[in-house]
Amino acid sequence: MILPVYAIGFPVLRQKAKEITPDYPELNQLIADMYETMYASNGIGLAAPQIGLGIRLFITDGSEIDDIQPEGFKQVFINPEILEEFDTRWDYEEGCLSIPTVRADVNRHSKLVIRYFDEHFKEHVEEYDGMAARIIQHEYDHLEGILFTDRITPLKRTMLKTKLNNIAAGRVNVQYKMKFAKR
Ligand code: NI
């Protein structure tokens, strides 16, 4: 089932999400719905707060990205914790399904180590770099109540202020199902 994507403006996007246990109700269905929702909006990552759930879960699929490692990067991250970020910082122009039509450079570390549980609640500790690390950092931020527009330059943020208010109010042209706090 395709779920509406919550736009910037909802408190759930600004809260620290909570860990879940393996008995979380209908977890498999939720993950399937999140994938369906993400594909319907052409996303490469989606975090649970973006569908209105304040839980520590995000999904990825980087198969549209050339040479991404690990190949395809289709993964489920539950209760993740970034243990370390390191190596060179780099700029990349990010976007977010909760902030349609906005793109801006975000500066992040190129490598990280993350501990998480997969959809079978098997624990992993893994290192990622490049675009996979970038997607993880963006989605992980969602679980911390952080949006990529918090990480852009103050000047750019000032320039975007009106646009972000318009998006929160639903004054934006978007091709996928969304939910707006102020409409
Ligand atoms: Ni996002």
JSON list of C-alpha atoms and ligand atoms in Angstrom, two decimals:
[
{"chain": "A", "resi": 1, "resn": "MET", "atom": "CA", "xyz": [0.00, 0.00, 0.00]},
{"chain": "A", "resi": 2, "resn": "ILE", "atom": "CA", "xyz": [1.34, 3.41, -0.96]},
{"chain": "A", "resi": 3, "resn": "LEU", "atom": "CA", "xyz": [1.40, 5.69, 2.07]},
{"chain": "A", "resi": 4, "resn": "PRO", "atom": "CA", "xyz": [1.39, 9.49, 2.01]},
{"chain": "A", "resi": 5, "resn": "VAL", "atom": "CA", "xyz": [4.81, 11.07, 2.56]},
{"chain": "A", "resi": 6, "resn": "TYR", "atom": "CA", "xyz": [4.74, 13.61, 5.39]},
{"chain": "A", "resi": 7, "resn": "ALA", "atom": "CA", "xyz": [5.98, 17.03, 4.30]},
{"chain": "A", "resi": 8, "resn": "ILE", "atom": "CA", "xyz": [8.26, 19.30, 6.31]},
{"chain": "A", "resi": 9, "resn": "GLY", "atom": "CA", "xyz": [6.15, 20.96, 9.01]},
{"chain": "A", "resi": 10, "resn": "PHE", "atom": "CA", "xyz": [5.06, 17.84, 10.91]},
{"chain": "A", "resi": 11, "resn": "PRO", "atom": "CA", "xyz": [6.41, 17.49, 14.47]},
{"chain": "A", "resi": 12, "resn": "VAL", "atom": "CA", "xyz": [7.21, 13.78, 13.83]},
{"chain": "A", "resi": 13, "resn": "LEU", "atom": "CA", "xyz": [9.93, 14.90, 11.43]},
{"chain": "A", "resi": 14, "resn": "ARG", "atom": "CA", "xyz": [11.50, 16.92, 14.25]},
{"chain": "A", "resi": 15, "resn": "GLN", "atom": "CA", "xyz": [11.49, 14.31, 17.00]},
{"chain": "A", "resi": 16, "resn": "LYS", "atom": "CA", "xyz": [14.07, 11.70, 17.96]},
{"chain": "A", "resi": 17, "resn": "ALA", "atom": "CA", "xyz": [12.58, 8.39, 16.84]},
{"chain": "A", "resi": 18, "resn": "LYS", "atom": "CA", "xyz": [12.27, 5.46, 19.25]},
{"chain": "A", "resi": 19, "resn": "GLU", "atom": "CA", "xyz": [13.76, 1.98, 19.01]},
{"chain": "A", "resi": 20, "resn": "ILE", "atom": "CA", "xyz": [11.50, -0.96, 18.22]},
{"chain": "A", "resi": 21, "resn": "THR", "atom": "CA", "xyz": [11.50, -4.63, 19.30]},
{"chain": "A", "resi": 22, "resn": "PRO", "atom": "CA", "xyz": [11.16, -7.72, 17.06]},
{"chain": "A", "resi": 23, "resn": "ASP", "atom": "CA", "xyz": [7.49, -8.04, 18.06]},
{"chain": "A", "resi": 24, "resn": "TYR", "atom": "CA", "xyz": [6.62, -4.66, 16.52]},
{"chain": "A", "resi": 25, "resn": "PRO", "atom": "CA", "xyz": [3.18, -5.25, 14.95]},
{"chain": "A", "resi": 26, "resn": "GLU", "atom": "CA", "xyz": [3.14, -6.08, 11.23]},
{"chain": "A", "resi": 27, "resn": "LEU", "atom": "CA", "xyz": [6.74, -5.08, 10.70]},
{"chain": "A", "resi": 28, "resn": "ASN", "atom": "CA", "xyz": [7.05, -6.99, 7.42]},
{"chain": "A", "resi": 29, "resn": "GLN", "atom": "CA", "xyz": [3.97, -5.30, 6.00]},
{"chain": "A", "resi": 30, "resn": "LEU", "atom": "CA", "xyz": [5.26, -1.90, 7.13]},
{"chain": "A", "resi": 31, "resn": "ILE", "atom": "CA", "xyz": [8.59, -2.48, 5.37]},
{"chain": "A", "resi": 32, "resn": "ALA", "atom": "CA", "xyz": [6.79, -3.63, 2.20]},
{"chain": "A", "resi": 33, "resn": "ASP", "atom": "CA", "xyz": [4.57, -0.52, 2.31]},
{"chain": "A", "resi": 34, "resn": "MET", "atom": "CA", "xyz": [7.59, 1.72, 2.80]},
{"chain": "A", "resi": 35, "resn": "TYR", "atom": "CA", "xyz": [9.28, 0.21, -0.27]},
{"chain": "A", "resi": 36, "resn": "GLU", "atom": "CA", "xyz": [6.12, 0.65, -2.33]},
{"chain": "A", "resi": 37, "resn": "THR", "atom": "CA", "xyz": [5.86, 4.25, -1.15]},
{"chain": "A", "resi": 38, "resn": "MET", "atom": "CA", "xyz": [9.52, 4.96, -1.88]},
{"chain": "A", "resi": 39, "resn": "TYR", "atom": "CA", "xyz": [9.36, 3.50, -5.40]},
{"chain": "A", "resi": 40, "resn": "ALA", "atom": "CA", "xyz": [6.16, 5.43, -6.16]},
{"chain": "A", "resi": 41, "resn": "SER", "atom": "CA", "xyz": [8.01, 8.65, -5.37]},
{"chain": "A", "resi": 42, "resn": "ASN", "atom": "CA", "xyz": [11.30, 7.65, -7.04]},
{"chain": "A", "resi": 43, "resn": "GLY", "atom": "CA", "xyz": [13.21, 7.84, -3.78]},
{"chain": "A", "resi": 44, "resn": "ILE", "atom": "CA", "xyz": [16.46, 6.08, -2.89]},
{"chain": "A", "resi": 45, "resn": "GLY", "atom": "CA", "xyz": [15.81, 6.14, 0.85]},
{"chain": "A", "resi": 46, "resn": "LEU", "atom": "CA", "xyz": [12.83, 6.52, 3.17]},
{"chain": "A", "resi": 47, "resn": "ALA", "atom": "CA", "xyz": [12.72, 6.83, 6.96]},
{"chain": "A", "resi": 48, "resn": "ALA", "atom": "CA", "xyz": [9.73, 5.87, 9.11]},
{"chain": "A", "resi": 49, "resn": "PRO", "atom": "CA", "xyz": [9.13, 9.44, 10.40]},
{"chain": "A", "resi": 50, "resn": "GLN", "atom": "CA", "xyz": [8.46, 10.41, 6.78]},
{"chain": "A", "resi": 51, "resn": "ILE", "atom": "CA", "xyz": [5.35, 8.26, 6.87]},
{"chain": "A", "resi": 52, "resn": "GLY", "atom": "CA", "xyz": [4.39, 9.59, 10.27]},
{"chain": "A", "resi": 53, "resn": "LEU", "atom": "CA", "xyz": [5.94, 6.90, 12.48]},
{"chain": "A", "resi": 54, "resn": "GLY", "atom": "CA", "xyz": [8.48, 7.99, 15.09]},
{"chain": "A", "resi": 55, "resn": "ILE", "atom": "CA", "xyz": [10.40, 4.71, 15.08]},
{"chain": "A", "resi": 56, "resn": "ARG", "atom": "CA", "xyz": [14.04, 3.93, 14.27]},
{"chain": "A", "resi": 57, "resn": "LEU", "atom": "CA", "xyz": [13.65, 2.32, 10.86]},
{"chain": "A", "resi": 58, "resn": "PHE", "atom": "CA", "xyz": [14.75, 3.33, 7.40]},
{"chain": "A", "resi": 59, "resn": "ILE", "atom": "CA", "xyz": [15.05, 1.61, 4.04]},
{"chain": "A", "resi": 60, "resn": "THR", "atom": "CA", "xyz": [17.26, 2.20, 1.02]},
{"chain": "A", "resi": 61, "resn": "ASP", "atom": "CA", "xyz": [17.54, 1.17, -2.63]},
{"chain": "A", "resi": 62, "resn": "GLY", "atom": "CA", "xyz": [20.44, 2.64, -4.57]},
{"chain": "A", "resi": 63, "resn": "SER", "atom": "CA", "xyz": [20.12, 0.42, -7.63]},
{"chain": "A", "resi": 64, "resn": "GLU", "atom": "CA", "xyz": [19.56, 3.49, -9.86]},
{"chain": "A", "resi": 65, "resn": "ILE", "atom": "CA", "xyz": [22.96, 4.87, -8.84]},
{"chain": "A", "resi": 66, "resn": "ASP", "atom": "CA", "xyz": [25.95, 3.88, -10.99]},
{"chain": "A", "resi": 67, "resn": "ASP", "atom": "CA", "xyz": [28.63, 1.81, -9.27]},
{"chain": "A", "resi": 68, "resn": "ILE", "atom": "CA", "xyz": [27.12, 2.07, -5.80]},
{"chain": "A", "resi": 69, "resn": "GLN", "atom": "CA", "xyz": [28.74, -0.27, -3.26]},
{"chain": "A", "resi": 70, "resn": "PRO", "atom": "CA", "xyz": [27.43, -2.63, -2.03]},
{"chain": "A", "resi": 71, "resn": "GLU", "atom": "CA", "xyz": [25.76, -3.39, -5.36]},
{"chain": "A", "resi": 72, "resn": "GLY", "atom": "CA", "xyz": [22.16, -2.13, -5.44]},
{"chain": "A", "resi": 73, "resn": "PHE", "atom": "CA", "xyz": [22.32, -1.09, -1.79]},
{"chain": "A", "resi": 74, "resn": "LYS", "atom": "CA", "xyz": [18.78, -2.31, -1.10]},
{"chain": "A", "resi": 75, "resn": "GLN", "atom": "CA", "xyz": [18.69, -2.66, 2.68]},
{"chain": "A", "resi": 76, "resn": "VAL", "atom": "CA", "xyz": [16.57, -2.29, 5.79]},
{"chain": "A", "resi": 77, "resn": "PHE", "atom": "CA", "xyz": [18.07, -0.58, 8.83]},
{"chain": "A", "resi": 78, "resn": "ILE", "atom": "CA", "xyz": [16.38, -1.06, 12.21]},
{"chain": "A", "resi": 79, "resn": "ASN", "atom": "CA", "xyz": [17.53, 0.60, 15.45]},
{"chain": "A", "resi": 80, "resn": "PRO", "atom": "CA", "xyz": [20.68, 1.86, 13.71]},
{"chain": "A", "resi": 81, "resn": "GLU", "atom": "CA", "xyz": [23.49, 3.60, 15.49]},
{"chain": "A", "resi": 82, "resn": "ILE", "atom": "CA", "xyz": [26.27, 5.36, 13.61]},
{"chain": "A", "resi": 83, "resn": "LEU", "atom": "CA", "xyz": [29.36, 4.47, 15.64]},
{"chain": "A", "resi": 84, "resn": "GLU", "atom": "CA", "xyz": [31.89, 6.54, 13.75]},
{"chain": "A", "resi": 85, "resn": "GLU", "atom": "CA", "xyz": [32.16, 8.91, 10.81]},
{"chain": "A", "resi": 86, "resn": "PHE", "atom": "CA", "xyz": [35.53, 9.61, 9.28]},
{"chain": "A", "resi": 87, "resn": "ASP", "atom": "CA", "xyz": [37.68, 10.42, 6.26]},
{"chain": "A", "resi": 88, "resn": "THR", "atom": "CA", "xyz": [37.33, 13.30, 3.82]},
{"chain": "A", "resi": 89, "resn": "ARG", "atom": "CA", "xyz": [34.30, 15.55, 3.88]},
{"chain": "A", "resi": 90, "resn": "TRP", "atom": "CA", "xyz": [32.54, 16.11, 0.56]},
{"chain": "A", "resi": 91, "resn": "ASP", "atom": "CA", "xyz": [29.65, 18.12, -0.84]},
{"chain": "A", "resi": 92, "resn": "TYR", "atom": "CA", "xyz": [26.76, 16.50, -2.64]},
{"chain": "A", "resi": 93, "resn": "GLU", "atom": "CA", "xyz": [23.45, 17.98, -3.75]},
{"chain": "A", "resi": 94, "resn": "GLU", "atom": "CA", "xyz": [20.75, 16.25, -1.71]},
{"chain": "A", "resi": 95, "resn": "GLY", "atom": "CA", "xyz": [16.98, 16.22, -1.92]},
{"chain": "A", "resi": 96, "resn": "CYS", "atom": "CA", "xyz": [14.30, 14.73, 0.31]},
{"chain": "A", "resi": 97, "resn": "LEU", "atom": "CA", "xyz": [10.85, 13.29, -0.36]},
{"chain": "A", "resi": 98, "resn": "SER", "atom": "CA", "xyz": [9.54, 15.39, 2.57]},
{"chain": "A", "resi": 99, "resn": "ILE", "atom": "CA", "xyz": [10.89, 18.60, 0.98]},
{"chain": "A", "resi": 100, "resn": "PRO", "atom": "CA", "xyz": [9.95, 18.28, -2.71]},
{"chain": "A", "resi": 101, "resn": "THR", "atom": "CA", "xyz": [11.53, 20.59, -5.31]},
{"chain": "A", "resi": 102, "resn": "VAL", "atom": "CA", "xyz": [14.36, 21.64, -2.98]},
{"chain": "A", "resi": 103, "resn": "ARG", "atom": "CA", "xyz": [17.93, 20.53, -3.57]},
{"chain": "A", "resi": 104, "resn": "ALA", "atom": "CA", "xyz": [21.09, 21.80, -1.93]},
{"chain": "A", "resi": 105, "resn": "ASP", "atom": "CA", "xyz": [24.68, 20.83, -1.25]},
{"chain": "A", "resi": 106, "resn": "VAL", "atom": "CA", "xyz": [25.30, 19.09, 2.05]},
{"chain": "A", "resi": 107, "resn": "ASN", "atom": "CA", "xyz": [28.79, 18.53, 3.43]},
{"chain": "A", "resi": 108, "resn": "ARG", "atom": "CA", "xyz": [29.32, 15.13, 5.07]},
{"chain": "A", "resi": 109, "resn": "HIS", "atom": "CA", "xyz": [32.06, 12.65, 5.93]},
{"chain": "A", "resi": 110, "resn": "SER", "atom": "CA", "xyz": [32.74, 10.09, 3.20]},
{"chain": "A", "resi": 111, "resn": "LYS", "atom": "CA", "xyz": [32.89, 7.00, 5.45]},
{"chain": "A", "resi": 112, "resn": "LEU", "atom": "CA", "xyz": [31.06, 5.62, 8.45]},
{"chain": "A", "resi": 113, "resn": "VAL", "atom": "CA", "xyz": [30.62, 2.57, 10.63]},
{"chain": "A", "resi": 114, "resn": "ILE", "atom": "CA", "xyz": [27.06, 1.68, 11.57]},
{"chain": "A", "resi": 115, "resn": "ARG", "atom": "CA", "xyz": [25.47, -0.95, 13.80]},
{"chain": "A", "resi": 116, "resn": "TYR", "atom": "CA", "xyz": [21.93, -1.95, 12.91]},
{"chain": "A", "resi": 117, "resn": "PHE", "atom": "CA", "xyz": [19.47, -4.80, 12.73]},
{"chain": "A", "resi": 118, "resn": "ASP", "atom": "CA", "xyz": [18.13, -6.06, 9.41]},
{"chain": "A", "resi": 119, "resn": "GLU", "atom": "CA", "xyz": [14.51, -7.04, 8.69]},
{"chain": "A", "resi": 120, "resn": "HIS", "atom": "CA", "xyz": [15.12, -10.42, 10.38]},
{"chain": "A", "resi": 121, "resn": "PHE", "atom": "CA", "xyz": [16.49, -8.62, 13.45]},
{"chain": "A", "resi": 122, "resn": "LYS", "atom": "CA", "xyz": [19.97, -9.92, 12.76]},
{"chain": "A", "resi": 123, "resn": "GLU", "atom": "CA", "xyz": [22.63, -7.53, 14.05]},
{"chain": "A", "resi": 124, "resn": "HIS", "atom": "CA", "xyz": [25.30, -6.11, 11.73]},
{"chain": "A", "resi": 125, "resn": "VAL", "atom": "CA", "xyz": [28.27, -3.79, 12.18]},
{"chain": "A", "resi": 126, "resn": "GLU", "atom": "CA", "xyz": [29.45, -2.54, 8.78]},
{"chain": "A", "resi": 127, "resn": "GLU", "atom": "CA", "xyz": [31.50, 0.15, 7.12]},
{"chain": "A", "resi": 128, "resn": "TYR", "atom": "CA", "xyz": [30.11, 2.16, 4.20]},
{"chain": "A", "resi": 129, "resn": "ASP", "atom": "CA", "xyz": [31.50, 4.88, 1.98]},
{"chain": "A", "resi": 130, "resn": "GLY", "atom": "CA", "xyz": [30.53, 7.04, -0.97]},
{"chain": "A", "resi": 131, "resn": "MET", "atom": "CA", "xyz": [26.88, 7.22, -1.96]},
{"chain": "A", "resi": 132, "resn": "ALA", "atom": "CA", "xyz": [25.79, 4.39, 0.37]},
{"chain": "A", "resi": 133, "resn": "ALA", "atom": "CA", "xyz": [27.25, 6.30, 3.32]},
{"chain": "A", "resi": 134, "resn": "ARG", "atom": "CA", "xyz": [25.59, 9.48, 2.07]},
{"chain": "A", "resi": 135, "resn": "ILE", "atom": "CA", "xyz": [22.15, 7.83, 1.91]},
{"chain": "A", "resi": 136, "resn": "ILE", "atom": "CA", "xyz": [22.63, 6.33, 5.39]},
{"chain": "A", "resi": 137, "resn": "GLN", "atom": "CA", "xyz": [23.62, 9.71, 6.84]},
{"chain": "A", "resi": 138, "resn": "HIS", "atom": "CA", "xyz": [20.58, 11.43, 5.31]},
{"chain": "A", "resi": 139, "resn": "GLU", "atom": "CA", "xyz": [18.12, 8.75, 6.48]},
{"chain": "A", "resi": 140, "resn": "TYR", "atom": "CA", "xyz": [19.76, 8.43, 9.89]},
{"chain": "A", "resi": 141, "resn": "ASP", "atom": "CA", "xyz": [19.33, 12.18, 10.33]},
{"chain": "A", "resi": 142, "resn": "HIS", "atom": "CA", "xyz": [15.57, 11.67, 9.90]},
{"chain": "A", "resi": 143, "resn": "LEU", "atom": "CA", "xyz": [15.60, 9.40, 12.98]},
{"chain": "A", "resi": 144, "resn": "GLU", "atom": "CA", "xyz": [17.30, 12.20, 14.91]},
{"chain": "A", "resi": 145, "resn": "GLY", "atom": "CA", "xyz": [14.76, 14.82, 13.84]},
{"chain": "A", "resi": 146, "resn": "ILE", "atom": "CA", "xyz": [17.24, 16.46, 11.46]},
{"chain": "A", "resi": 147, "resn": "LEU", "atom": "CA", "xyz": [16.46, 17.48, 7.87]},
{"chain": "A", "resi": 148, "resn": "PHE", "atom": "CA", "xyz": [19.11, 18.12, 5.23]},
{"chain": "A", "resi": 149, "resn": "THR", "atom": "CA", "xyz": [18.07, 21.76, 5.09]},
{"chain": "A", "resi": 150, "resn": "ASP", "atom": "CA", "xyz": [19.42, 22.05, 8.67]},
{"chain": "A", "resi": 151, "resn": "ARG", "atom": "CA", "xyz": [22.88, 21.23, 7.30]},
{"chain": "A", "resi": 152, "resn": "ILE", "atom": "CA", "xyz": [23.11, 23.77, 4.45]},
{"chain": "A", "resi": 153, "resn": "THR", "atom": "CA", "xyz": [24.76, 27.18, 4.65]},
{"chain": "A", "resi": 154, "resn": "PRO", "atom": "CA", "xyz": [22.90, 29.89, 6.65]},
{"chain": "A", "resi": 155, "resn": "LEU", "atom": "CA", "xyz": [22.66, 32.02, 3.50]},
{"chain": "A", "resi": 156, "resn": "LYS", "atom": "CA", "xyz": [21.08, 29.24, 1.47]},
{"chain": "A", "resi": 157, "resn": "ARG", "atom": "CA", "xyz": [18.70, 28.48, 4.35]},
{"chain": "A", "resi": 158, "resn": "THR", "atom": "CA", "xyz": [17.60, 32.09, 4.49]},
{"chain": "A", "resi": 159, "resn": "MET", "atom": "CA", "xyz": [17.01, 32.05, 0.75]},
{"chain": "A", "resi": 160, "resn": "LEU", "atom": "CA", "xyz": [14.87, 28.93, 1.08]},
{"chain": "A", "resi": 161, "resn": "LYS", "atom": "CA", "xyz": [12.77, 30.07, 4.05]},
{"chain": "A", "resi": 162, "resn": "THR", "atom": "CA", "xyz": [9.69, 31.15, 2.09]},
{"chain": "A", "resi": 163, "resn": "LYS", "atom": "CA", "xyz": [9.87, 28.10, -0.13]},
{"chain": "A", "resi": 164, "resn": "LEU", "atom": "CA", "xyz": [10.00, 25.77, 2.88]},
{"chain": "A", "resi": 165, "resn": "ASN", "atom": "CA", "xyz": [6.99, 27.52, 4.43]},
{"chain": "A", "resi": 166, "resn": "ASN", "atom": "CA", "xyz": [5.11, 27.11, 1.16]},
{"chain": "A", "resi": 167, "resn": "ILE", "atom": "CA", "xyz": [5.91, 23.40, 1.05]},
{"chain": "A", "resi": 168, "resn": "ALA", "atom": "CA", "xyz": [4.73, 22.94, 4.67]},
{"chain": "A", "resi": 169, "resn": "ALA", "atom": "CA", "xyz": [1.46, 24.60, 3.66]},
{"chain": "A", "resi": 170, "resn": "GLY", "atom": "CA", "xyz": [1.06, 22.34, 0.63]},
{"chain": "A", "resi": 171, "resn": "ARG", "atom": "CA", "xyz": [1.81, 25.06, -1.91]},
{"chain": "A", "resi": 172, "resn": "VAL", "atom": "CA", "xyz": [4.04, 22.83, -4.02]},
{"chain": "A", "resi": 173, "resn": "ASN", "atom": "CA", "xyz": [3.59, 20.84, -7.19]},
{"chain": "A", "resi": 174, "resn": "VAL", "atom": "CA", "xyz": [4.35, 17.21, -6.38]},
{"chain": "A", "resi": 175, "resn": "GLN", "atom": "CA", "xyz": [3.67, 14.02, -8.34]},
{"chain": "A", "resi": 176, "resn": "TYR", "atom": "CA", "xyz": [3.38, 11.58, -5.42]},
{"chain": "A", "resi": 177, "resn": "LYS", "atom": "CA", "xyz": [0.98, 11.25, -2.49]},
{"chain": "A", "resi": 178, "resn": "MET", "atom": "CA", "xyz": [1.85, 13.64, 0.34]},
{"chain": "A", "resi": 179, "resn": "LYS", "atom": "CA", "xyz": [0.37, 14.85, 3.60]},
{"chain": "A", "resi": 180, "resn": "PHE", "atom": "CA", "xyz": [0.75, 18.46, 4.75]},
{"chain": "A", "resi": 181, "resn": "ALA", "atom": "CA", "xyz": [0.60, 19.75, 8.33]},
{"chain": "A", "resi": 182, "resn": "LYS", "atom": "CA", "xyz": [-0.76, 23.18, 7.49]},
{"chain": "A", "resi": 183, "resn": "ARG", "atom": "CA", "xyz": [-3.38, 22.55, 4.87]},
{"chain": "B", "resi": 1, "resn": "NI", "atom": "NI", "xyz": [14.91, 12.77, 3.44]}
]
